[in-house]
CSV table of C-alpha atoms in Angstrom, one decimal:
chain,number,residue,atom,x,y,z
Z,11,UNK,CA,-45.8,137.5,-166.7
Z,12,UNK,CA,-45.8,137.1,-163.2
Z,13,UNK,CA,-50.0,135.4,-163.1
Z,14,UNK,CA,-48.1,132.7,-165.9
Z,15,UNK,CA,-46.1,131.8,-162.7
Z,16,UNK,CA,-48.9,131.8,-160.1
Z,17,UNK,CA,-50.7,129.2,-162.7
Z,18,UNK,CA,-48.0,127.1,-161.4
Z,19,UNK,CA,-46.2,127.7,-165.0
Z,20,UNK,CA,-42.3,126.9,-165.0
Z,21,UNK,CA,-40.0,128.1,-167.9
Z,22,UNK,CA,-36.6,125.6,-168.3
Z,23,UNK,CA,-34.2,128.7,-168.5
Z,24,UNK,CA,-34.3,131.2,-167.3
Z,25,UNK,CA,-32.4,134.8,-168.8
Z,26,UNK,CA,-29.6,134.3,-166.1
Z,27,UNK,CA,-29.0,130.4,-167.3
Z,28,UNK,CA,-28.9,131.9,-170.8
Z,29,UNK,CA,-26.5,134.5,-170.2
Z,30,UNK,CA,-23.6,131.2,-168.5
Z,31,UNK,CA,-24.8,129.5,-171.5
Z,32,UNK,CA,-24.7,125.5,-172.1
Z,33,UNK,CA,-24.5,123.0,-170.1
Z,34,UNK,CA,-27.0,124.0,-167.3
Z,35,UNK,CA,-27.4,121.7,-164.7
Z,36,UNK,CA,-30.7,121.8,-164.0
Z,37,UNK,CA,-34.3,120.1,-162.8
Z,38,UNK,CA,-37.3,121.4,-161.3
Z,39,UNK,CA,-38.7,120.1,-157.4
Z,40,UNK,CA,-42.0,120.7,-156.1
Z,41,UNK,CA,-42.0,122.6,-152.7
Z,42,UNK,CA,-43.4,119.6,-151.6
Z,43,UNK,CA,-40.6,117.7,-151.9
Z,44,UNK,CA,-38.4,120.1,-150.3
Z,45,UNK,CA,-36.7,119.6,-146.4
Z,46,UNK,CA,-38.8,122.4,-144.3
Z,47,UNK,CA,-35.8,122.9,-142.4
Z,48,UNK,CA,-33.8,123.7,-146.1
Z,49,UNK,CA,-37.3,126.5,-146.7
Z,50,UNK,CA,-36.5,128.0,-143.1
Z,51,UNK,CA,-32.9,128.0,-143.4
Z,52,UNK,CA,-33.7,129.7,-147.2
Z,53,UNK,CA,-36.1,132.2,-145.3
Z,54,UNK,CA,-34.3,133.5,-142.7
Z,55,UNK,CA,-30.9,133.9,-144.8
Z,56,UNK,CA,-32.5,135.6,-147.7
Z,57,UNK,CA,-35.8,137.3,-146.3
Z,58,UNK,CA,-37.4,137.0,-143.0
Z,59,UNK,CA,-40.1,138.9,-144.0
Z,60,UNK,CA,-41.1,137.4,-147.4
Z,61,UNK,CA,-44.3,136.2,-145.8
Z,62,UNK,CA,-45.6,138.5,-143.7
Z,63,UNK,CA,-44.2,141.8,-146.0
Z,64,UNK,CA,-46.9,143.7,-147.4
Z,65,UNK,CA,-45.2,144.6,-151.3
Z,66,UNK,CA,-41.8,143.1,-152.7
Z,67,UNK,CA,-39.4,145.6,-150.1
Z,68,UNK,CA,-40.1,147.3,-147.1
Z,69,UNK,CA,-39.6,151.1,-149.0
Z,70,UNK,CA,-37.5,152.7,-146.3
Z,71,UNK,CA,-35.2,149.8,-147.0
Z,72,UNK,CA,-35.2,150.4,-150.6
Z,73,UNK,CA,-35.1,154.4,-150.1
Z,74,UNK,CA,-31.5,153.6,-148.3
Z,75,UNK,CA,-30.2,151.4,-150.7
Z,76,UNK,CA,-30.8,153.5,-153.9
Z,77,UNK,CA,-28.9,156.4,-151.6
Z,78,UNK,CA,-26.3,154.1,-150.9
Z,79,UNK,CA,-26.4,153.3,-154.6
Z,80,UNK,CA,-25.7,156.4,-155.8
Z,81,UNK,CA,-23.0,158.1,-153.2
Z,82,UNK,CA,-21.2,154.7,-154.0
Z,83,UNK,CA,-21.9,153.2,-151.0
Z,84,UNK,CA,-22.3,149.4,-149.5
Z,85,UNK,CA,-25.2,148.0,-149.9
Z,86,UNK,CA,-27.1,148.2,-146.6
Z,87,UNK,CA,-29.8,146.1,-146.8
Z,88,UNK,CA,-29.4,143.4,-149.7
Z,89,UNK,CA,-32.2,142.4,-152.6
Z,90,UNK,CA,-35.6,140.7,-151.5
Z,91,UNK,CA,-36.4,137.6,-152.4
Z,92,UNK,CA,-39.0,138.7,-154.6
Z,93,UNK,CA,-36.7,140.9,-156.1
Z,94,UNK,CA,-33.8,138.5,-156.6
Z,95,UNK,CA,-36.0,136.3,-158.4
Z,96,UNK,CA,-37.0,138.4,-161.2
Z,97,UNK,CA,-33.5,139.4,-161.6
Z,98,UNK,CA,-32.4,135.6,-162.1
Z,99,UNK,CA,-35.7,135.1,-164.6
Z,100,UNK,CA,-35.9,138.1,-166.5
Z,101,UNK,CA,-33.3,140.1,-166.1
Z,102,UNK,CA,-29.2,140.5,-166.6
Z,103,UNK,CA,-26.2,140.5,-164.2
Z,104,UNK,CA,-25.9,144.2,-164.2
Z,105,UNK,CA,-26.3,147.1,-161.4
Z,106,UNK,CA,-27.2,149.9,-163.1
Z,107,UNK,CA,-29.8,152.2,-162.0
Z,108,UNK,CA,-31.9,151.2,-164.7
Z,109,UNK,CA,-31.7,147.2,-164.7
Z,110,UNK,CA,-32.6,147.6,-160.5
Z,111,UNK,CA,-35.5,150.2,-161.3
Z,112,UNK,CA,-37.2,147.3,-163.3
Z,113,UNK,CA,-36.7,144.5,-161.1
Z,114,UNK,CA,-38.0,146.8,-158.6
Z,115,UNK,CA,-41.4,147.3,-160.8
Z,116,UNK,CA,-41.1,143.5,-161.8
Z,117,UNK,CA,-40.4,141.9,-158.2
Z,118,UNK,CA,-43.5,144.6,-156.6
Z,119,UNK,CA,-45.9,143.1,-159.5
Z,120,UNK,CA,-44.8,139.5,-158.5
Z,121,UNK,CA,-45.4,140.0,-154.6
Z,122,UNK,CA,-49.1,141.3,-155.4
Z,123,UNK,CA,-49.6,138.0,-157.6
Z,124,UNK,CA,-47.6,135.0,-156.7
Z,125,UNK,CA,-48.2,133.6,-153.0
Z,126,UNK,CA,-45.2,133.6,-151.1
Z,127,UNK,CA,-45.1,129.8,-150.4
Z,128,UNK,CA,-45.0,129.6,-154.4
Z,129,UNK,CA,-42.2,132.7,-154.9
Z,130,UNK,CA,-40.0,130.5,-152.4
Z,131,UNK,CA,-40.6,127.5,-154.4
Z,132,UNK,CA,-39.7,129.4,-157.8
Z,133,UNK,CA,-36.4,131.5,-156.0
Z,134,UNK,CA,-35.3,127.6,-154.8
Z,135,UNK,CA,-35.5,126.3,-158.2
Z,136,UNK,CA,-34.1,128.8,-160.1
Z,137,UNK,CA,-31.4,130.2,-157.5
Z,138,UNK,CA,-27.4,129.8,-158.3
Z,139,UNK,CA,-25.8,127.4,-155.8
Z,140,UNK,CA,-22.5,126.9,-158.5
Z,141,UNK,CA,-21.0,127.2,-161.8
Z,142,UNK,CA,-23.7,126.8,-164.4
Z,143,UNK,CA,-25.9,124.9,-161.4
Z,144,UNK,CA,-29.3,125.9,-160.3
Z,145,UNK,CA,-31.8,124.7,-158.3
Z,146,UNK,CA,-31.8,122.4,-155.1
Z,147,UNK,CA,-32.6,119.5,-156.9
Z,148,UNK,CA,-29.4,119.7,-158.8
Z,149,UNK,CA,-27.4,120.9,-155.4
Z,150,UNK,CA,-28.5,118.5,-153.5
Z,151,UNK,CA,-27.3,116.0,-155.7
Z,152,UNK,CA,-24.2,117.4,-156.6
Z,153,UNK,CA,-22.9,118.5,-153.1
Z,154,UNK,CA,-24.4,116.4,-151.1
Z,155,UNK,CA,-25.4,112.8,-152.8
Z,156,UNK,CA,-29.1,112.9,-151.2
Z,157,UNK,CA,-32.7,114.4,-152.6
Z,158,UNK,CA,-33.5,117.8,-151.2
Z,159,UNK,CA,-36.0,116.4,-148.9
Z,160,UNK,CA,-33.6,114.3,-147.4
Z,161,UNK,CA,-30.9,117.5,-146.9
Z,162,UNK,CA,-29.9,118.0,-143.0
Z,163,UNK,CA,-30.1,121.3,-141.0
Z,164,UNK,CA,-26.3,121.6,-141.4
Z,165,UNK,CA,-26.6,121.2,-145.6
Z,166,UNK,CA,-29.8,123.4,-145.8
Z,167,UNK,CA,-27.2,126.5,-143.8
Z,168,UNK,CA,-24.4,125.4,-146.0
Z,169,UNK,CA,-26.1,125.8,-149.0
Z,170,UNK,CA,-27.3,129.3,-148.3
Z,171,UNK,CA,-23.6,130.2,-147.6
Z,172,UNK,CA,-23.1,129.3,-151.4
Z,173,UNK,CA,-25.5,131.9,-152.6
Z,174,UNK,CA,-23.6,135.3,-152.5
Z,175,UNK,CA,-20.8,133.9,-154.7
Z,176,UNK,CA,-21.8,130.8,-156.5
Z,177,UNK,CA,-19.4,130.8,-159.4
Z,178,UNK,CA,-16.5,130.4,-156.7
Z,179,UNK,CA,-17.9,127.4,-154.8
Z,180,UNK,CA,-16.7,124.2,-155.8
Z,181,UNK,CA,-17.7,120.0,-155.1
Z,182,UNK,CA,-15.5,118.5,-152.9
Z,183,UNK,CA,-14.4,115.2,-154.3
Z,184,UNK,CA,-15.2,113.5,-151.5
Z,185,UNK,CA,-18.8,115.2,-151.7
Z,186,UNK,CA,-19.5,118.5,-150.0
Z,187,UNK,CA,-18.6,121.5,-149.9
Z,188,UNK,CA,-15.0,122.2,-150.6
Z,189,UNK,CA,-13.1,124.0,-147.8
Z,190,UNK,CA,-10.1,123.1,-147.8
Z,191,UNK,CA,-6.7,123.9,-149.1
Z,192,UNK,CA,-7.2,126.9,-152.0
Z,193,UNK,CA,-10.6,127.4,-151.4
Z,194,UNK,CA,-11.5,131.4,-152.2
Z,195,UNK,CA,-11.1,133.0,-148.2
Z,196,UNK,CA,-15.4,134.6,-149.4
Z,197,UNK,CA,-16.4,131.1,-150.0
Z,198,UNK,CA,-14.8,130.0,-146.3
Z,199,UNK,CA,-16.1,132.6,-144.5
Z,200,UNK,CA,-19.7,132.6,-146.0
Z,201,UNK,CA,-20.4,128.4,-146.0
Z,202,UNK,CA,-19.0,128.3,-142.1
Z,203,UNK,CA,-20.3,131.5,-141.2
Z,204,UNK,CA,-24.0,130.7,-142.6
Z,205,UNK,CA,-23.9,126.8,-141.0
Z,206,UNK,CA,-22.7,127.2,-137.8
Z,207,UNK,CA,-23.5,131.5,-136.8
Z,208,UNK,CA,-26.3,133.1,-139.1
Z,209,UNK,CA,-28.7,130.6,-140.3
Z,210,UNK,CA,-28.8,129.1,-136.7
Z,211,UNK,CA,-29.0,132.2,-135.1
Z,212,UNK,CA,-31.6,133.6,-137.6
Z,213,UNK,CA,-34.2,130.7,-137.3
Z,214,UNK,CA,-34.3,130.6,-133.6
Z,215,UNK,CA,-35.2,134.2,-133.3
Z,216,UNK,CA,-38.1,133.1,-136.0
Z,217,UNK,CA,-39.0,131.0,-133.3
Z,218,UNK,CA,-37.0,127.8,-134.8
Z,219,UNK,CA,-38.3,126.4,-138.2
Z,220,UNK,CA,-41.8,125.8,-138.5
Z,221,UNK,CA,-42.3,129.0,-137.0
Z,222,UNK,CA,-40.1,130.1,-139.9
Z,223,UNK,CA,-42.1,127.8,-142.6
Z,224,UNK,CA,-45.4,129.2,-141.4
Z,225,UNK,CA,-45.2,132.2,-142.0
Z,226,UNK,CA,-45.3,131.8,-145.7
Z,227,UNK,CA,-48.7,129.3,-145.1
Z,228,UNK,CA,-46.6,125.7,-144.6
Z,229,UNK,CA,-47.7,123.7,-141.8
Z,230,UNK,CA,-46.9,120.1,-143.3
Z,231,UNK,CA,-43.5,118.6,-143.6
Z,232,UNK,CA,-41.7,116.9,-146.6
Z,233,UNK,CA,-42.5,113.9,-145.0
Z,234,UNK,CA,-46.4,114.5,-145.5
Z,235,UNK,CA,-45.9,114.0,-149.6
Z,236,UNK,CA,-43.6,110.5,-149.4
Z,237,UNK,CA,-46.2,108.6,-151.5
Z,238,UNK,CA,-45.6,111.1,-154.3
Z,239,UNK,CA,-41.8,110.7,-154.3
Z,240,UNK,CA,-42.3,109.0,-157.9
Z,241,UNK,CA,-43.4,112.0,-159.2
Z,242,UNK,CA,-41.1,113.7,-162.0
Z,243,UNK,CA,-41.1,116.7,-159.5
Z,244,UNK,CA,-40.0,114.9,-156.6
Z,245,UNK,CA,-36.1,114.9,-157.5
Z,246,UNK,CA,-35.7,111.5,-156.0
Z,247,UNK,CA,-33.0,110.4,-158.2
Z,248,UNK,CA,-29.7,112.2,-159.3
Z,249,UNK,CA,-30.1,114.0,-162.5
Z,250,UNK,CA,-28.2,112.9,-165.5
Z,251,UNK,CA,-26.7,116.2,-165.5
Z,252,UNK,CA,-25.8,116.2,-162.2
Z,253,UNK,CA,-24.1,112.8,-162.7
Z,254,UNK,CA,-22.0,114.0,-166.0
Z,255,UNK,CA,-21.1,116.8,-163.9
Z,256,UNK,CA,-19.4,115.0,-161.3
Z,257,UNK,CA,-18.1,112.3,-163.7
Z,258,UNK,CA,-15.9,115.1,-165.4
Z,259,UNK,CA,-14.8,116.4,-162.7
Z,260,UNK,CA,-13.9,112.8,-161.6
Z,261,UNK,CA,-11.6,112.2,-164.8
């Protein structure tokens, strides 16, 4: 499974898109066609060591989280980007021993088999960032109004505050983020915390972002593939999907 995905194979669902169910809002984007800034913000809020990790995990790491696990403990650590991505493909929303014992095999059989540049492009794609809404092409849109090469610093942290809880996050009708009056206290504290403390903070001790970006083999910028910004992958207009989404919301 995983060697379909380092052909540069794409599936349209994946098993956690099935599980919300219909209407996805959805469309793929080359990494091409993604803001570096929005890879380094992605990299060091969700796994500074994806590209220079040997395996999926560092094993200590996992060793204290399966104790943890089991005595009913927090989490101390938090899931890989290798692993959270074969949970969203293949996998259920579940924490059971046995549903984190295979995306432990799955995400360590990925690591050894898809580049890292290539499992970022895949976790940005297929990653949560709202209800039934996947993918930074469709976030982009949806939040923001603007492709994902175009996405500022600020947006890039923003958007990796949505992450932990994206069923809760909602489009402000104004565009952005909504923050204000009612919004979930979680949601508040992880969009501001991730835009103006821990995505900051994180890429500078990377070395600021294309320190970040290198170390999973990118030394261009978004920039450097403008003349293929008419390709399907390039996410250069609004998806219709994206647009019925925020015309129901409108009415």
């Amino acid at each position: 499974m995983a060697f379909m995905f380092s052909m540069g194979i794409t599936v349209p669902r994946t098993a956690y898109m099935l599980e919300a169910g219909e209407p996805v809002i959805y469309q793929f984007v080359s990494i091409n066609h993604i803001n570096r800034r929005l890879l380094a913000a992605t990299i060091a809020h969700e796994d500074e060591q994806l590209g220079t990790r040997s395996g999926a995990f560092d094993l200590g790491e996992f060793q204290a989280r399966a104790q943890a696990y089991f005595r009913g403990q927090p989490d101390p650590s938090g899931s890989t980007i290798p692993q959270q991505l074969v949970k969203n493909i293949f996998l259920w929303d579940d924490q059971s021993a046995v549903r984190k014992g295979i995306e432990a095999v799955l995400a360590t059989q990925f690591s050894y088999t898809v580049s890292p540049q290539r499992t970022l492009e895949l976790y940005l794609n297929y990653a949560q960032f709202g209800p039934r809404l996947y993918g930074v092409c469709a976030a982009s849109w949806y939040y923001f109004g603007t492709p994902p090469w175009n996405m500022s610093d600020y947006q890039s942290a923003q958007l990796m505050g949505v992450l932990p809880l994206p069923d809760l996050v909602r489009r402000d009708p104004h565009g952005g983020i909504y923050l204000g009056e009612g919004v979930h206290p979680a949601v508040w504290d992880l969009v501001n915390g991730a835009a103006n403390v821990w995505v900051p903070r994180q890429i500078a001790g990377l070395g600021g972002w294309q320190a970040a970006v290198a170390t999973v083999g990118i030394t261009d910028t978004a920039e450097s593939h403008a003349d293929g910004r008419g390709d399907s992958d390039a996410c250069s207009t609004m998806p219709q999907s994206v647009k019925d989404r925020i015309q129901s919301r409108a009415g």
